[in-house]
Coordinates of C-alpha atoms in Angstrom, one line a residue:
M1 CA 32.7 -75.6 -63.3
Q2 CA 35.3 -73.7 -65.3
N3 CA 32.6 -72.8 -67.9
E4 CA 30.3 -71.5 -65.1
S5 CA 33.1 -69.4 -63.6
A6 CA 34.0 -68.0 -67.0
E7 CA 30.4 -67.2 -67.7
Q8 CA 30.0 -65.5 -64.4
Q9 CA 33.0 -63.3 -65.1
L10 CA 31.4 -62.1 -68.3
R11 CA 28.5 -60.6 -66.3
P12 CA 28.9 -57.0 -65.1
L13 CA 30.4 -56.6 -61.6
A14 CA 27.3 -54.9 -60.4
D15 CA 25.2 -57.9 -61.3
R16 CA 27.7 -60.4 -59.9
M17 CA 27.8 -58.6 -56.6
R18 CA 24.0 -58.7 -56.0
P19 CA 23.6 -59.7 -52.3
A20 CA 22.3 -63.2 -51.7
S21 CA 20.9 -62.4 -48.2
L22 CA 19.6 -59.5 -46.2
E23 CA 22.9 -59.6 -44.2
E24 CA 24.7 -58.7 -47.5
Y25 CA 22.2 -56.0 -48.4
I26 CA 23.7 -52.5 -48.2
G27 CA 21.7 -49.5 -47.0
Q28 CA 18.0 -48.9 -46.4
S29 CA 18.2 -49.5 -42.6
H30 CA 15.2 -47.3 -42.1
I31 CA 13.0 -50.1 -43.6
L32 CA 15.3 -53.2 -43.2
A33 CA 16.5 -53.0 -39.6
D34 CA 16.0 -56.1 -37.5
E35 CA 12.7 -55.3 -36.0
K36 CA 11.2 -53.4 -39.0
P37 CA 7.9 -54.8 -40.4
L38 CA 9.4 -55.4 -43.9
T39 CA 12.3 -57.3 -42.4
R40 CA 10.0 -59.5 -40.4
A41 CA 7.7 -60.1 -43.3
I42 CA 10.7 -61.1 -45.6
I43 CA 12.2 -63.5 -43.1
S44 CA 8.9 -65.1 -42.3
G45 CA 8.0 -65.4 -46.0
R46 CA 4.7 -63.4 -45.6
L47 CA 4.2 -61.8 -49.0
H48 CA 2.3 -58.6 -49.7
S49 CA 2.2 -56.5 -52.8
M50 CA 4.4 -53.4 -52.6
I51 CA 6.0 -50.5 -54.4
F52 CA 9.6 -49.6 -54.1
W53 CA 10.2 -45.9 -54.7
G54 CA 13.7 -44.5 -54.9
P55 CA 16.6 -43.2 -57.0
P56 CA 18.5 -45.5 -59.4
G57 CA 21.0 -47.9 -57.9
T58 CA 19.4 -48.1 -54.4
G59 CA 18.6 -51.8 -54.5
K60 CA 15.0 -52.0 -55.7
T61 CA 15.5 -55.0 -58.0
T62 CA 17.9 -56.7 -55.6
L63 CA 15.4 -56.4 -52.7
A64 CA 12.6 -57.9 -54.9
R65 CA 14.8 -60.9 -55.7
L66 CA 15.7 -61.4 -52.1
I67 CA 12.0 -61.4 -51.1
A68 CA 11.5 -64.1 -53.7
N69 CA 14.4 -66.2 -52.4
Y70 CA 13.2 -65.9 -48.8
S71 CA 9.6 -66.8 -49.6
Q72 CA 10.7 -69.6 -52.1
A73 CA 8.5 -67.9 -54.7
Q74 CA 8.9 -67.9 -58.5
F75 CA 10.5 -64.6 -59.6
L76 CA 9.0 -63.1 -62.7
S77 CA 10.4 -59.8 -64.0
I78 CA 9.2 -57.5 -66.7
S79 CA 10.2 -53.9 -67.6
A80 CA 7.6 -51.3 -68.3
V81 CA 10.0 -49.8 -70.8
L82 CA 10.0 -52.9 -73.1
S83 CA 6.7 -54.6 -72.2
G84 CA 3.0 -54.3 -72.8
V85 CA -0.2 -56.1 -72.0
K86 CA 1.0 -59.1 -74.0
E87 CA 4.0 -59.6 -71.7
I88 CA 1.8 -59.0 -68.6
R89 CA -0.6 -61.8 -69.7
A90 CA 2.3 -64.1 -70.4
A91 CA 3.8 -63.5 -66.9
I92 CA 0.3 -64.1 -65.4
E93 CA 0.0 -67.4 -67.2
K94 CA 3.4 -68.5 -65.9
A95 CA 2.3 -67.6 -62.4
Q96 CA -0.9 -69.6 -62.7
Q97 CA 0.9 -72.7 -64.1
Y98 CA 3.5 -72.5 -61.3
S99 CA 0.8 -72.3 -58.6
Q100 CA -1.0 -75.3 -60.1
V101 CA 2.2 -77.5 -60.4
Y102 CA 4.1 -76.5 -57.2
Q103 CA 1.5 -74.8 -55.0
K104 CA 3.9 -72.0 -54.4
P105 CA 3.5 -68.2 -55.0
S106 CA 5.0 -66.1 -57.7
I107 CA 6.4 -62.6 -57.4
L108 CA 5.8 -60.4 -60.4
F109 CA 8.4 -57.6 -60.4
V110 CA 7.7 -54.7 -62.7
D111 CA 10.6 -52.3 -63.2
E112 CA 9.9 -48.7 -64.1
V113 CA 6.2 -49.4 -63.4
H114 CA 5.4 -45.7 -63.8
R115 CA 6.0 -46.1 -67.6
F116 CA 2.8 -48.2 -67.9
N117 CA -0.3 -46.3 -68.8
K118 CA -3.6 -46.6 -66.9
S119 CA -5.0 -49.6 -68.9
Q120 CA -1.7 -51.5 -68.5
Q121 CA -1.7 -50.8 -64.8
D122 CA -5.3 -51.9 -64.5
A123 CA -4.4 -55.2 -66.1
F124 CA -2.6 -56.3 -62.9
L125 CA -5.6 -55.6 -60.6
P126 CA -7.6 -58.9 -60.9
Y127 CA -4.5 -61.0 -60.3
V128 CA -3.2 -58.9 -57.4
E129 CA -6.7 -59.1 -55.9
D130 CA -7.1 -62.9 -56.2
G131 CA -3.5 -63.6 -55.1
T132 CA -2.3 -65.1 -58.4
V133 CA 0.8 -62.9 -58.0
C134 CA 2.5 -60.8 -55.3
F135 CA 3.0 -57.6 -57.2
I136 CA 6.2 -55.6 -56.6
G137 CA 6.7 -52.4 -58.6
A138 CA 9.9 -50.3 -58.8
T139 CA 9.8 -46.6 -59.7
T140 CA 12.0 -43.6 -59.6
E141 CA 8.9 -41.3 -59.8
N142 CA 6.4 -40.3 -57.1
P143 CA 3.8 -43.1 -57.0
S144 CA 1.2 -40.7 -55.9
F145 CA 1.3 -39.0 -59.3
E146 CA 2.4 -41.8 -61.6
L147 CA 0.4 -44.9 -60.4
N148 CA -3.4 -45.5 -60.5
N149 CA -5.1 -45.1 -57.1
A150 CA -6.6 -48.6 -57.6
L151 CA -3.2 -50.2 -57.9
L152 CA -1.6 -48.0 -55.3
S153 CA -4.3 -48.8 -52.7
R154 CA -3.4 -52.5 -53.0
C155 CA 0.3 -52.1 -52.4
K156 CA 2.4 -50.9 -49.5
T157 CA 4.8 -48.2 -50.6
Y158 CA 8.4 -48.3 -49.3
V159 CA 10.7 -45.4 -49.9
L160 CA 14.4 -46.3 -50.7
K161 CA 17.0 -43.7 -50.1
S162 CA 20.3 -42.9 -51.7
I163 CA 23.1 -45.0 -50.3
N164 CA 25.6 -43.0 -48.1
S165 CA 29.3 -42.8 -48.9
E166 CA 30.3 -45.0 -46.0
D167 CA 28.0 -47.9 -47.3
I168 CA 29.2 -47.4 -50.8
A169 CA 32.9 -47.7 -49.6
L170 CA 31.9 -50.9 -47.8
L171 CA 30.4 -52.3 -51.0
L172 CA 33.5 -51.4 -53.0
R173 CA 35.8 -53.0 -50.5
R174 CA 33.7 -56.1 -50.6
A175 CA 33.8 -56.3 -54.4
L176 CA 37.6 -56.0 -54.3
D177 CA 38.0 -58.7 -51.7
D178 CA 35.4 -61.2 -53.1
K179 CA 37.3 -63.9 -55.0
Q180 CA 34.2 -65.7 -56.4
R181 CA 32.0 -62.8 -57.5
G182 CA 34.2 -59.8 -57.3
L183 CA 37.7 -58.7 -58.2
G184 CA 39.5 -60.7 -55.4
Q185 CA 41.3 -63.0 -57.8
E186 CA 43.0 -60.1 -59.6
A187 CA 44.6 -58.8 -56.4
I188 CA 43.6 -55.2 -57.1
T189 CA 43.8 -52.7 -54.3
I190 CA 42.6 -49.1 -53.9
D191 CA 44.2 -46.4 -51.8
D192 CA 42.1 -44.5 -49.3
D193 CA 41.9 -41.2 -51.2
A194 CA 40.7 -43.1 -54.3
L195 CA 38.1 -45.0 -52.4
A196 CA 36.7 -41.8 -50.8
L197 CA 36.6 -40.2 -54.2
L198 CA 34.9 -43.1 -55.9
S199 CA 32.4 -43.4 -53.1
N200 CA 31.5 -39.7 -53.5
V201 CA 31.2 -39.6 -57.3
A202 CA 28.9 -42.6 -57.2
D203 CA 26.3 -40.1 -55.8
G204 CA 24.4 -42.7 -53.7
D205 CA 24.1 -45.1 -56.6
A206 CA 25.5 -48.6 -55.8
R207 CA 25.3 -49.8 -59.4
R208 CA 27.2 -46.7 -60.6
A209 CA 29.9 -47.2 -58.0
L210 CA 30.5 -50.8 -59.0
N211 CA 30.5 -49.9 -62.7
F212 CA 33.1 -47.3 -62.1
L213 CA 35.2 -49.7 -60.0
E214 CA 35.0 -52.3 -62.8
I215 CA 36.3 -49.8 -65.4
A216 CA 38.9 -48.5 -63.0
A217 CA 40.2 -52.0 -62.4
E218 CA 40.9 -52.3 -66.1
L219 CA 43.1 -49.2 -66.1
V220 CA 45.4 -50.1 -63.2
D221 CA 49.1 -50.6 -63.8
D222 CA 50.0 -54.3 -64.3
K223 CA 52.8 -54.1 -61.8
D224 CA 51.3 -52.5 -58.6
K225 CA 47.6 -53.0 -59.5
V226 CA 46.5 -50.0 -57.3
I227 CA 43.5 -47.9 -58.2
T228 CA 44.6 -44.3 -57.6
P229 CA 42.6 -41.0 -57.4
E230 CA 43.9 -40.2 -60.9
I231 CA 42.3 -43.3 -62.3
V232 CA 39.0 -42.6 -60.5
E233 CA 39.0 -39.0 -61.9
S234 CA 39.5 -40.3 -65.5
V235 CA 36.8 -42.9 -65.1
S236 CA 34.2 -40.5 -63.6
A237 CA 35.1 -37.4 -65.8
Q238 CA 32.0 -35.4 -66.8
T239 CA 29.8 -37.5 -64.6
L240 CA 26.8 -35.4 -63.5
R241 CA 25.1 -35.5 -60.2
R242 CA 21.6 -36.8 -60.1
F243 CA 19.2 -34.3 -61.4
D244 CA 16.1 -36.0 -62.9
K245 CA 14.7 -33.3 -65.2
G246 CA 10.9 -33.4 -64.8
G247 CA 11.0 -35.8 -61.8
D248 CA 10.9 -35.4 -58.1
Y249 CA 14.6 -34.7 -57.7
F250 CA 14.2 -31.8 -60.2
Y251 CA 11.3 -30.2 -58.3
D252 CA 12.7 -30.9 -54.9
Q253 CA 15.9 -29.1 -55.6
I254 CA 14.1 -26.1 -57.2
S255 CA 11.8 -26.0 -54.1
A256 CA 14.9 -26.1 -51.8
M257 CA 16.5 -23.1 -53.7
H258 CA 13.3 -21.1 -53.7
K259 CA 12.6 -21.7 -50.0
S260 CA 16.1 -20.9 -49.1
V261 CA 15.8 -17.5 -50.7
R262 CA 12.4 -17.0 -49.0
G263 CA 14.0 -18.0 -45.7
S264 CA 16.8 -15.4 -46.2
N265 CA 19.6 -17.9 -46.3
P266 CA 21.9 -16.8 -49.2
D267 CA 24.4 -19.7 -48.5
A268 CA 21.8 -22.4 -48.8
A269 CA 20.1 -20.7 -51.8
L270 CA 23.5 -20.6 -53.6
Y271 CA 24.2 -24.2 -52.7
W272 CA 21.0 -25.5 -54.2
M273 CA 21.4 -23.4 -57.3
C274 CA 24.9 -24.9 -57.7
R275 CA 23.5 -28.4 -57.1
M276 CA 21.1 -27.9 -60.0
L277 CA 23.7 -26.5 -62.3
D278 CA 26.1 -29.3 -61.3
G279 CA 23.4 -31.8 -62.1
G280 CA 22.9 -30.5 -65.7
C281 CA 20.0 -28.2 -65.2
D282 CA 19.5 -25.6 -67.9
P283 CA 20.8 -22.3 -66.5
L284 CA 18.1 -20.4 -68.4
Y285 CA 15.5 -22.4 -66.4
V286 CA 17.2 -21.3 -63.2
A287 CA 17.2 -17.7 -64.5
R288 CA 13.5 -17.8 -65.1
R289 CA 12.9 -19.2 -61.6
I290 CA 15.0 -16.4 -60.1
V291 CA 12.9 -13.8 -61.8
R292 CA 9.7 -15.5 -60.4
I293 CA 11.2 -15.5 -56.9
A294 CA 12.0 -11.8 -57.2
S295 CA 8.3 -11.0 -57.8
E296 CA 6.8 -13.6 -55.5
D297 CA 8.9 -13.2 -52.4
I298 CA 10.6 -9.8 -52.5
G299 CA 8.2 -7.8 -54.6
N300 CA 8.0 -4.1 -53.8
A301 CA 9.9 -4.5 -50.5
D302 CA 12.9 -4.1 -52.8
P303 CA 12.0 -3.6 -56.5
R304 CA 15.7 -3.7 -57.4
G305 CA 15.6 -7.4 -56.9
L306 CA 13.4 -7.9 -60.0
Q307 CA 15.7 -5.7 -62.1
L308 CA 18.8 -7.5 -60.8
A309 CA 17.2 -10.9 -61.6
L310 CA 16.4 -9.8 -65.2
N311 CA 19.9 -8.4 -65.6
A312 CA 21.3 -11.7 -64.5
W313 CA 19.2 -13.6 -67.0
Q314 CA 20.3 -11.2 -69.8
T315 CA 24.0 -11.5 -68.6
Y316 CA 23.9 -15.3 -68.9
E317 CA 22.4 -15.1 -72.4
R318 CA 25.2 -12.8 -73.4
L319 CA 28.1 -14.6 -71.7
G320 CA 27.0 -18.2 -71.6
S321 CA 28.5 -20.8 -69.3
P322 CA 30.4 -20.7 -67.1
E323 CA 30.9 -16.9 -66.9
G324 CA 27.2 -16.1 -67.0
E325 CA 26.4 -18.4 -64.1
L326 CA 28.2 -16.0 -61.7
A327 CA 25.5 -13.4 -62.4
L328 CA 22.8 -15.9 -61.5
G329 CA 24.7 -16.5 -58.2
Q330 CA 24.8 -12.8 -57.6
A331 CA 21.1 -12.5 -58.1
I332 CA 20.3 -15.4 -55.8
I333 CA 22.5 -14.0 -53.0
Y334 CA 20.9 -10.5 -53.4
L335 CA 17.3 -11.9 -53.3
A336 CA 18.0 -14.1 -50.3
S337 CA 19.5 -11.1 -48.5
A338 CA 16.8 -8.6 -49.5
P339 CA 13.7 -7.7 -47.4
K340 CA 10.9 -10.1 -48.0
S341 CA 7.3 -9.4 -49.1
N342 CA 4.7 -11.6 -50.7
A343 CA 2.2 -8.8 -50.7
V344 CA 2.2 -8.5 -54.5
Y345 CA 1.8 -12.2 -54.9
M346 CA -1.1 -12.3 -52.4
A347 CA -2.7 -9.3 -54.0
Y348 CA -2.5 -10.9 -57.4
K349 CA -4.2 -14.1 -56.2
A350 CA -6.9 -12.2 -54.4
A351 CA -7.6 -9.9 -57.4
M352 CA -7.6 -12.9 -59.8
Q353 CA -10.1 -14.7 -57.5
A354 CA -12.3 -11.6 -57.5
A355 CA -12.1 -11.2 -61.2
S356 CA -13.1 -14.9 -61.8
Q357 CA -16.0 -14.7 -59.3
S358 CA -17.4 -11.3 -60.1
G359 CA -18.6 -12.0 -63.6
T360 CA -18.7 -9.4 -66.4
M361 CA -19.4 -6.3 -64.4
E362 CA -19.8 -3.1 -66.3
V363 CA -16.9 -0.6 -66.4
P364 CA -18.1 2.6 -64.6
M365 CA -19.1 5.2 -67.1
H366 CA -16.8 7.9 -65.8
I367 CA -13.6 5.9 -66.4
R368 CA -14.6 4.6 -69.9
N369 CA -12.8 5.7 -73.0
A370 CA -14.5 8.1 -75.4
P371 CA -12.6 8.1 -78.7
T372 CA -15.7 8.9 -80.8
R373 CA -18.5 11.4 -80.8
L374 CA -21.1 8.6 -80.2
M375 CA -19.3 7.4 -77.2
D376 CA -19.1 10.9 -75.8
E377 CA -22.8 11.4 -76.4
L378 CA -23.5 8.2 -74.5
G379 CA -21.7 9.5 -71.5
H380 CA -18.4 7.7 -71.7
G381 CA -15.8 9.5 -69.5
K382 CA -18.4 12.0 -68.2
G383 CA -17.5 13.2 -64.8
Y384 CA -14.0 11.8 -64.9
R385 CA -11.5 13.7 -62.8
Y386 CA -8.0 14.0 -64.3
A387 CA -5.7 13.1 -61.3
H388 CA -2.9 15.4 -62.5
D389 CA -5.2 18.4 -62.2
E390 CA -5.9 17.6 -58.5
E391 CA -4.0 18.5 -55.4
D392 CA -1.0 16.1 -55.0
A393 CA -2.1 14.5 -58.3
F394 CA -4.8 12.6 -56.4
A395 CA -8.5 12.8 -57.0
A396 CA -9.8 12.2 -53.5
G397 CA -13.1 10.2 -53.4
E398 CA -12.9 9.0 -57.0
T399 CA -13.9 5.4 -57.5
Y400 CA -12.5 2.9 -60.0
F401 CA -14.1 -0.4 -59.2
P402 CA -17.4 -1.6 -60.7
E403 CA -20.2 0.0 -58.8
A404 CA -21.6 -3.4 -57.7
M405 CA -18.3 -4.4 -56.2
G406 CA -17.6 -1.3 -54.1
E407 CA -14.1 -0.5 -53.0
Q408 CA -11.7 -3.5 -52.5
V409 CA -8.3 -3.9 -50.9
F410 CA -6.1 -6.6 -52.4
Y411 CA -2.6 -5.1 -51.9
Q412 CA -1.5 -5.0 -48.3
P413 CA 2.2 -4.0 -48.0
V414 CA 4.3 -5.5 -45.3
A415 CA 6.3 -3.6 -42.8
R416 CA 9.6 -4.4 -44.5
G417 CA 11.9 -2.6 -47.0
L418 CA 10.4 -0.1 -49.4
E419 CA 6.9 -1.3 -48.6
I420 CA 7.0 0.5 -45.3
K421 CA 7.0 3.8 -47.4
I422 CA 4.4 2.4 -49.8
A423 CA 2.1 1.5 -46.9
E424 CA 2.4 5.0 -45.5
K425 CA 1.6 6.5 -48.8
L426 CA -1.5 4.3 -49.4
D427 CA -2.7 4.9 -45.9
G428 CA -2.5 8.6 -46.5
L429 CA -4.5 8.4 -49.7
R430 CA -7.2 6.3 -48.2
A431 CA -7.5 8.8 -45.4
K432 CA -8.1 11.5 -48.0
N433 CA -10.8 9.3 -49.6
R434 CA -12.5 8.9 -46.3
Q435 CA -12.4 12.6 -45.6
H436 CA -13.8 13.4 -49.0
K437 CA -16.8 11.1 -48.4
K438 CA -17.5 12.8 -45.1

């Protein structure tokens, strides 16, 4: 027994504190409340293949193990990071042997399943189909993009969410009090401020919270054995918030910043920008996105927005971090507060569609270039009216589109900001064109 106890203490705290029942499981009440379908299926032992999609430390592996315990199934686990088709086949053989000997099911848990390529994912299909294994895949990436449709269609997807600070605090208290699996035998305590801080820096990740707690416990004073805010700060120094570059969290936060600017909410836009920077996003990437926003959502309603965005980009390149990040914040606030117009963006899309669908139409002769005598003799530029020689520098009635296309209108200014004046100007010029034709 002493050897077993010593061996258990060598395991990381996060592993020792894995819940042994649904009652101990922290978080995910949206899928594990008493009357939820997944809860009823687990308790009754009715297995079905599934995908757990959620951030790190939200209990994907733990939940898979609990399902195996409740259903009295063999639990087989492989990691897509370290395994290939050979390991898949070996796991399938174990499942087949277990079924023959014990007439009981096997759960095949695949961690980071999105790391498997198409052929590796296809290798599961026959055995999921014939019931050899109940397949449970865990992923931090969007299954819609990362998993084959054939595999995805055979699994029920459950979305796991980040664990809130209150639940993290409950888990930390439990680990401190538990004398068998946790730190209870060491009589370590934590003050309320330190607990709140530790729950917050865990950033919704239960495993991270327990890892920090375990390190903090080693740093307490031998006399009072109290984890203080100072200890928590030293343990969690330089810890970045979750910002999965290239993954869903990356694009979701960029989307949130962009849409906050579009929605004219400077406070939310600044918050999401800071969330990205706090999470380790490259500020130059943020700068490029800000320039894009200036053209797409403000455009000619306030052309100063694009210039300010470019200035902010250049300022960051010259000053670096953290001084240059203030310029990015200035640009974000300005763009969110500026009048909005997507007229340039919509005009560009419409013109690009027309260009791709119209084929190689001839450039009208009167607006062709004539740099040589031959081109001049062929009629290039013949009849062209130089706009600066016309009244108000506008050649009324002149055409510039290919003849087969006729006149087109792509750019439609909105009634906001400078585009009010632009619209009035264009309306006046079009009226002159109509008058000239009459």
